[in-house]
Each structure stands twice: as C-alpha cells, then as structure tokens.
mmCIF file of C-alpha atoms in Angstrom:
data_model
loop_
_atom_site.group_PDB
_atom_site.id
_atom_site.type_symbol
_atom_site.label_atom_id
_atom_site.label_comp_id
_atom_site.label_asym_id
_atom_site.label_seq_id
_atom_site.Cartn_x
_atom_site.Cartn_y
_atom_site.Cartn_z
ATOM 1 C CA ARG P 650 -0.726 -40.345 -17.616
ATOM 2 C CA PRO P 651 1.142 -40.667 -14.351
ATOM 3 C CA LEU P 652 -0.633 -40.501 -10.976
ATOM 4 C CA PRO P 653 0.121 -37.037 -9.854
ATOM 5 C CA ALA P 654 1.479 -36.059 -6.442
ATOM 6 C CA VAL P 655 -0.909 -35.059 -3.659
ATOM 7 C CA ARG P 656 -0.742 -31.449 -2.978
ATOM 8 C CA PRO P 657 1.348 -30.335 0.113
ATOM 9 C CA ARG P 658 -0.213 -29.042 3.178
ATOM 10 C CA PHE P 659 0.655 -25.827 5.084
ATOM 11 C CA ILE P 660 1.197 -26.210 8.807
ATOM 12 C CA ASP P 661 2.234 -22.778 10.035
ATOM 13 C CA ALA P 662 3.273 -19.344 8.767
ATOM 14 C CA TRP P 663 4.874 -16.390 10.350
ATOM 15 C CA ALA P 664 6.824 -13.148 9.618
ATOM 16 C CA THR P 665 10.545 -13.263 9.921
ATOM 17 C CA SER P 666 11.431 -9.710 9.016
ATOM 18 C CA ALA P 667 9.952 -6.491 7.525
ATOM 19 C CA ARG P 668 10.037 -8.089 4.011
ATOM 20 C CA SER P 669 9.915 -11.918 4.483
ATOM 21 C CA ILE P 670 7.693 -14.638 5.810
ATOM 22 C CA ALA P 671 8.401 -18.380 6.553
ATOM 23 C CA VAL P 672 6.151 -21.432 6.315
ATOM 24 C CA ARG P 673 6.254 -24.916 7.614
ATOM 25 C CA TYR P 674 4.554 -27.528 5.373
ATOM 26 C CA ARG P 675 4.152 -31.215 4.800
ATOM 27 C CA ALA P 676 4.465 -32.989 1.459
ATOM 28 C CA GLY P 677 1.556 -35.081 0.203
ATOM 29 C CA ARG P 678 1.865 -38.556 -1.264
ATOM 30 C CA ALA P 679 4.383 -38.646 -4.116
ATOM 31 C CA ASN P 680 2.547 -41.269 -6.085
ATOM 32 C CA GLU P 681 4.316 -41.445 -9.422
ATOM 33 C CA CYS P 682 6.016 -38.047 -9.265
ATOM 34 C CA VAL P 683 9.773 -37.943 -9.404
ATOM 35 C CA PHE P 684 10.478 -34.862 -7.363
ATOM 36 C CA LYS P 685 12.173 -31.910 -8.985
ATOM 37 C CA GLU P 686 11.434 -28.899 -6.777
ATOM 38 C CA TRP P 687 8.866 -26.982 -4.670
ATOM 39 C CA LYS P 688 7.421 -24.076 -6.571
ATOM 40 C CA ILE P 689 6.412 -21.002 -4.420
ATOM 41 C CA GLU P 690 4.458 -17.907 -5.310
ATOM 42 C CA TRP P 691 3.330 -15.003 -3.165
ATOM 43 C CA ARG P 692 0.937 -12.134 -3.331
ATOM 44 C CA ILE P 693 0.194 -8.979 -1.252
ATOM 45 C CA GLN P 694 -3.127 -7.680 0.143
ATOM 46 C CA LEU P 695 -3.822 -4.462 -1.668
ATOM 47 C CA ASP P 696 -4.930 -1.208 0.068
ATOM 48 C CA ASP P 697 -8.613 -2.008 -0.664
ATOM 49 C CA GLY P 698 -8.262 -5.306 0.973
ATOM 50 C CA THR P 699 -8.340 -7.369 -2.281
ATOM 51 C CA PRO P 700 -5.488 -9.864 -3.118
ATOM 52 C CA GLY P 701 -2.917 -8.729 -5.676
ATOM 53 C CA PRO P 702 -1.690 -11.024 -8.457
ATOM 54 C CA TRP P 703 0.495 -14.039 -7.673
ATOM 55 C CA ARG P 704 4.146 -13.530 -8.162
ATOM 56 C CA LYS P 705 6.922 -16.068 -8.591
ATOM 57 C CA HIS P 706 9.400 -16.668 -5.980
ATOM 58 C CA ALA P 707 12.725 -18.651 -6.084
ATOM 59 C CA ALA P 708 12.242 -22.432 -5.813
ATOM 60 C CA CYS P 709 12.072 -23.547 -2.154
ATOM 61 C CA GLY P 710 14.473 -26.196 -1.194
ATOM 62 C CA PRO P 711 16.310 -28.819 -3.204
ATOM 63 C CA ARG P 712 14.818 -31.901 -1.458
ATOM 64 C CA ARG P 713 11.322 -33.217 -1.174
ATOM 65 C CA ALA P 714 11.952 -33.856 2.554
ATOM 66 C CA ASN P 715 12.238 -30.159 3.253
ATOM 67 C CA ARG P 716 9.594 -28.963 5.812
ATOM 68 C CA PHE P 717 10.566 -25.259 5.929
ATOM 69 C CA CYS P 718 10.635 -22.375 3.524
ATOM 70 C CA GLU P 719 11.386 -18.673 3.847
ATOM 71 C CA ALA P 720 10.258 -16.232 1.125
ATOM 72 C CA GLU P 721 12.237 -13.019 1.117
ATOM 73 C CA GLY P 722 12.441 -9.802 -0.756
ATOM 74 C CA PHE P 723 8.930 -8.459 -0.527
ATOM 75 C CA PRO P 724 8.488 -4.986 -1.731
ATOM 76 C CA TYR P 725 6.813 -3.429 1.430
ATOM 77 C CA SER P 726 6.960 -3.661 5.118
ATOM 78 C CA GLN P 727 4.006 -3.819 7.583
ATOM 79 C CA SER P 728 1.932 -5.434 4.755
ATOM 80 C CA TYR P 729 -0.131 -8.582 4.542
ATOM 81 C CA TYR P 730 1.168 -11.453 2.346
ATOM 82 C CA SER P 731 -0.016 -14.997 1.391
ATOM 83 C CA MET P 732 1.803 -17.896 -0.224
ATOM 84 C CA ARG P 733 0.955 -20.853 -2.261
ATOM 85 C CA MET P 734 2.991 -23.841 -3.342
ATOM 86 C CA MET P 735 3.010 -26.870 -5.448
ATOM 87 C CA GLU P 736 5.255 -29.963 -6.070
ATOM 88 C CA ILE P 737 7.045 -29.849 -9.350
ATOM 89 C CA CYS P 738 8.008 -33.303 -10.811
ATOM 90 C CA GLU P 739 10.388 -34.432 -13.638
ATOM 91 C CA ASP P 740 7.355 -35.118 -15.654
ATOM 92 C CA PRO P 741 5.019 -32.006 -15.452
ATOM 93 C CA MET P 742 1.909 -34.305 -15.817
ATOM 94 C CA ALA P 743 2.754 -35.543 -12.253
ATOM 95 C CA ASN P 744 2.806 -32.067 -10.654
ATOM 96 C CA SER P 745 0.546 -31.595 -7.717
ATOM 97 C CA LEU P 746 -2.258 -29.078 -7.577
ATOM 98 C CA TRP P 747 -1.577 -25.739 -5.789
ATOM 99 C CA THR P 748 -2.147 -25.354 -2.097
ATOM 100 C CA GLU P 749 -2.621 -21.967 -0.575
ATOM 101 C CA MET P 750 -2.164 -20.597 2.932
ATOM 102 C CA ASP P 751 -5.208 -19.920 5.068
ATOM 103 C CA GLY P 752 -5.353 -16.159 5.681
ATOM 104 C CA TRP P 753 -2.591 -13.574 5.563
ATOM 105 C CA VAL P 754 0.662 -12.834 7.493
ATOM 106 C CA LEU P 755 1.570 -9.313 8.427
ATOM 107 C CA THR P 756 5.330 -8.435 8.019
ATOM 108 C CA TRP P 757 7.184 -6.459 10.624
ATOM 109 C CA PRO P 758 7.852 -2.825 10.624
ATOM 110 C CA GLU P 759 11.016 -1.660 8.849
ATOM 111 C CA PRO P 760 13.436 -0.365 11.442
ATOM 112 C CA ALA P 761 15.444 2.874 10.710
ATOM 113 C CA GLU P 762 18.605 2.289 8.794
ATOM 114 C CA THR P 763 21.907 2.233 10.463
ATOM 115 C CA PRO P 764 23.700 5.640 10.913
ATOM 116 C CA GLY P 765 27.218 5.740 9.342
ATOM 117 C CA ASN P 766 29.934 7.718 7.665
ATOM 118 C CA PHE P 767 31.423 9.022 10.818
ATOM 119 C CA SER P 768 33.818 11.929 10.765
ATOM 120 C CA PHE P 769 35.763 14.026 13.361
ATOM 121 C CA PRO P 770 35.966 17.601 12.503
ATOM 122 C CA GLU P 771 37.711 18.496 15.761
ATOM 123 C CA LEU P 772 40.021 16.222 17.673
ATOM 124 C CA THR P 773 42.386 17.381 20.566
ATOM 125 C CA ALA P 774 44.059 15.794 23.485
ATOM 126 C CA TYR P 775 41.025 15.820 25.677
ATOM 127 C CA ASN P 776 38.036 16.576 23.470
ATOM 128 C CA VAL P 777 36.426 15.279 20.287
ATOM 129 C CA THR P 778 33.668 16.526 18.017
ATOM 130 C CA PHE P 779 32.113 13.841 15.793
ATOM 131 C CA MET P 780 29.485 13.831 13.132
ATOM 132 C CA PHE P 781 27.631 11.048 11.299
ATOM 133 C CA GLU P 782 24.982 10.480 8.576
ATOM 134 C CA ALA P 783 21.464 9.255 9.478
ATOM 135 C CA GLY P 784 20.048 6.497 7.485
ATOM 136 C CA ARG P 785 16.489 6.512 6.245
ATOM 137 C CA GLY P 786 13.797 6.553 8.938
ATOM 138 C CA LEU P 787 11.509 4.202 7.160
ATOM 139 C CA ASP P 788 8.764 3.140 9.700
ATOM 140 C CA CYS P 789 10.570 4.775 12.625
ATOM 141 C CA VAL P 790 9.008 7.845 14.254
ATOM 142 C CA PHE P 791 12.114 9.593 15.601
ATOM 143 C CA LYS P 792 12.514 9.681 19.353
ATOM 144 C CA SER P 793 16.315 10.474 20.087
ATOM 145 C CA TRP P 794 19.804 9.616 19.063
ATOM 146 C CA ARG P 795 21.700 7.390 21.507
ATOM 147 C CA ALA P 796 25.448 7.522 21.588
ATOM 148 C CA GLN P 797 28.104 5.616 23.522
ATOM 149 C CA ILE P 798 31.836 5.570 23.719
ATOM 150 C CA THR P 799 34.486 3.029 24.691
ATOM 151 C CA GLU P 800 38.225 3.172 25.113
ATOM 152 C CA GLY P 801 41.096 0.851 24.643
ATOM 153 C CA HIS P 802 42.915 -1.029 21.847
ATOM 154 C CA TYR P 803 40.560 -4.055 21.747
ATOM 155 C CA ILE P 804 36.860 -3.292 21.155
ATOM 156 C CA ASP P 805 34.134 -5.812 21.974
ATOM 157 C CA GLU P 806 30.860 -4.761 20.482
ATOM 158 C CA ASP P 807 28.875 -6.678 23.074
ATOM 159 C CA ALA P 808 30.924 -5.769 26.098
ATOM 160 C CA ASP P 809 29.769 -3.696 29.080
ATOM 161 C CA SER P 810 32.559 -1.136 28.566
ATOM 162 C CA TRP P 811 30.335 1.136 26.468
ATOM 163 C CA THR P 812 29.526 4.476 28.328
ATOM 164 C CA GLU P 813 26.494 6.566 27.601
ATOM 165 C CA LEU P 814 27.340 9.961 26.083
ATOM 166 C CA THR P 815 24.527 11.808 27.992
ATOM 167 C CA GLU P 816 25.932 15.130 26.875
ATOM 168 C CA CYS P 817 24.885 14.192 23.332
ATOM 169 C CA GLU P 818 21.254 14.089 24.327
ATOM 170 C CA GLN P 819 21.037 17.797 24.702
ATOM 171 C CA GLN P 820 22.945 18.296 21.447
ATOM 172 C CA TYR P 821 20.566 16.180 19.367
ATOM 173 C CA PRO P 822 17.155 17.734 19.841
ATOM 174 C CA GLU P 823 16.123 16.973 16.309
ATOM 175 C CA ARG P 824 16.736 14.025 13.860
ATOM 176 C CA GLU P 825 18.789 16.400 11.628
ATOM 177 C CA ASN P 826 21.235 17.275 14.520
ATOM 178 C CA VAL P 827 24.067 14.805 13.884
ATOM 179 C CA THR P 828 27.044 16.566 15.650
ATOM 180 C CA CYS P 829 28.164 16.089 19.195
ATOM 181 C CA SER P 830 31.134 17.405 21.208
ATOM 182 C CA VAL P 831 32.603 15.179 23.922
ATOM 183 C CA LEU P 832 34.868 16.628 26.597
ATOM 184 C CA GLY P 833 37.245 15.197 29.274
ATOM 185 C CA LEU P 834 38.856 12.354 27.432
ATOM 186 C CA ARG P 835 42.411 10.866 27.993
ATOM 187 C CA SER P 836 45.197 12.297 25.860
ATOM 188 C CA PHE P 837 46.811 10.140 23.244
ATOM 189 C CA TRP P 838 44.403 7.314 23.790
ATOM 190 C CA PRO P 839 42.195 5.197 21.454
ATOM 191 C CA TYR P 840 38.436 5.409 21.461
ATOM 192 C CA GLN P 841 35.422 4.349 19.462
ATOM 193 C CA ILE P 842 31.935 5.803 19.318
ATOM 194 C CA ARG P 843 28.651 4.194 18.332
ATOM 195 C CA VAL P 844 25.210 5.682 17.606
ATOM 196 C CA ARG P 845 21.683 4.380 17.041
ATOM 197 C CA GLU P 846 18.438 5.965 16.253
ATOM 198 C CA THR P 847 15.691 5.261 18.777
ATOM 199 C CA CYS P 848 12.009 5.493 17.872
ATOM 200 C CA THR P 849 8.729 5.953 19.688
ATOM 201 C CA PHE P 850 8.332 2.131 19.370
ATOM 202 C CA TYR P 851 11.475 0.261 20.163
ATOM 203 C CA LYS P 852 11.029 -2.374 17.430
ATOM 204 C CA TYR P 853 11.792 0.302 14.834
ATOM 205 C CA ASP P 854 15.140 1.269 16.451
ATOM 206 C CA SER P 855 18.176 1.110 14.204
ATOM 207 C CA ASN P 856 21.153 -1.030 14.639
ATOM 208 C CA TRP P 857 24.240 0.383 16.185
ATOM 209 C CA GLY P 858 26.457 2.320 13.735
ATOM 210 C CA TYR P 859 30.201 2.232 14.678
ATOM 211 C CA SER P 860 32.807 4.971 14.081
ATOM 212 C CA PRO P 861 36.239 3.951 13.089
ATOM 213 C CA MET P 862 38.658 3.912 15.998
ATOM 214 C CA PHE P 863 40.285 7.179 16.673
ATOM 215 C CA LYS P 864 43.065 8.450 19.089
ATOM 216 C CA THR P 865 43.228 11.678 20.886
ATOM 217 C CA THR P 866 46.259 13.784 20.276
ATOM 218 C CA MET P 867 49.338 14.363 22.502
ATOM 219 C CA PRO P 868 48.819 17.325 24.755
ATOM 220 C CA ILE P 869 50.511 20.508 23.852
ATOM 221 C CA PRO P 870 53.147 21.146 26.459
ATOM 222 C CA ALA P 871 53.185 24.339 28.464
ATOM 223 C CA GLY P 872 55.809 26.799 27.308
ATOM 224 C CA PRO P 873 58.827 27.700 29.595
ATOM 225 C CA PRO P 874 58.553 30.260 32.149
ATOM 226 C CA ARG P 875 59.758 33.764 31.211
ATOM 227 C CA GLU P 876 61.664 36.532 32.795
ATOM 228 C CA ILE P 877 63.128 34.535 35.651
ATOM 229 C CA GLU P 878 64.716 36.901 38.229
ATOM 230 C CA ALA P 879 66.417 36.587 41.650
ATOM 231 C CA PRO P 880 66.956 40.203 42.782
ATOM 232 C CA ASP P 881 70.159 40.809 44.796
ATOM 233 C CA GLN P 882 68.199 42.453 47.505
ATOM 234 C CA PHE P 883 66.358 39.170 48.196
ATOM 235 C CA VAL P 884 69.479 36.900 48.335
ATOM 236 C CA THR P 885 70.965 36.062 51.603
ATOM 237 C CA ALA P 886 73.388 33.282 52.856
ATOM 238 C CA PHE P 887 70.536 30.832 53.331
ATOM 239 C CA PHE P 888 67.666 31.705 50.985
ATOM 240 C CA PHE P 889 66.721 33.679 48.010
ATOM 241 C CA ASP P 890 63.533 34.851 46.268
ATOM 242 C CA VAL P 891 62.872 34.188 42.649
ATOM 243 C CA SER P 892 60.117 35.493 40.312
ATOM 244 C CA TRP P 893 58.956 34.585 36.788
ATOM 245 C CA LYS P 894 56.125 34.909 34.302
ATOM 246 C CA ALA P 895 54.296 31.950 33.037
ATOM 247 C CA ALA P 896 54.230 31.363 29.310
#
C-alpha cells in the first residue's frame, strides 16, 4: 500500500460574487502520491442552521502547485457556504484525506439584472421617447431608474461625456415605469442612452444597460410664405411695402 498524501490545509476563504467563493490553500506532503487533481466539494447552510449535503464541484486546478481555487455556480445568493478538498492521486490508495474549511462564507447579494431591449416609439429632429425592459430585481429593493445620454459618433462607455437625464427621474416614479421623453436634442445627430437600476443599498445596483445608437431626424423645413402682396398704393420711387402670410 503506498504512503498517502498528507491532507491539504485551507489558509483563507472569501466570497467573490453572489454565487461563488474562493479559497487559498497549501498542499501537504505528497509522499508516494502521483498527483492527478484536486477534488472539491461544497455545501450550503440550510435555513435551520444545519449543513446541507456535500455536492461535487469541478476539479480545481490541473497542477499540484496551485494555491487558489474558485468555486462558482452556487444556487443561492446571500447564503452561507463551506468547502472541502482532497488530493486525488493516480493510485486511489494514495489519495489524501478530506480537509474542510473552518466556518462558513457568506456570498454577496445578487444585484438587479441589467435593463435592456431598448426601443424608440417616437423620434423627431429634437426629441426622443425611449422605452426599455427591466431585468429581474433579485435582491434589490428598488430606489430609482438612472438614465444618461451622450452624443457623437464614437461612444466611450467610461468617458465623462455622459449627461444625466434628470427629466426622467420624474417620469420613473415606479419600477414599472420604463418610458421617458427627452426634449431639446440636436437635429440629425447621433446619440446613445444608458439606464441602470439603483437600489436602497448601492451594492445591489444593476450594471448599465446601453441602447443602440440612434440619430435624430432632419428637421421639417418651414413651408413657403403665402399670399405675398405689394399694393400699388404703397409703392414709391424709393420704397415699397410688402405683406404675406406664414405657412
């Protein structure tokens, strides 16, 4: 029987998202183990405080020298999780024993989903009305919709050129209100709008959702004046009066 590997040791563990945690660990002595993989399992703390069953996770890292592993795809946000791991060898008789984390790690809250599916039911030379679809609120307690606009042919998502559409704040009193009208734009000019859901706690805010670029229309020219007249009685050698009606 080969001398088995010494069990690994957890050094640290922390949440990396709403549905994942990461761990740092250190391998034990290999002894007569020819390394194959690190085996990882996780479990959730149930509502009554008891631990749930261990569930398999994908193998963590192809090399024995790895010191970091992230377990993803957990079923619930804002929940307590624990992990355990063991060293798997080419000869199963040389496998290490399991080693388990001390305590539990609380995953992050799940932010609201990104709004999307923008549409423009009304678009003129100077105004636009836009609509979008809200994502799921998840752990977010709705506070407001935040909308911004930028102009130009080249859009930088991180630039300072985005302007707050404060007029939309009054048009979005509830989460279900997803329509806003913006006035005073430049004619025949490209724009882009972005929207995010803000929550009573900022960590739950959604990412920005971006509309497709759109262009305002050409202005409709004024019609020609009508009924232009220069009455004879108002014509002299040096001046004359003229009258007309606007279109």
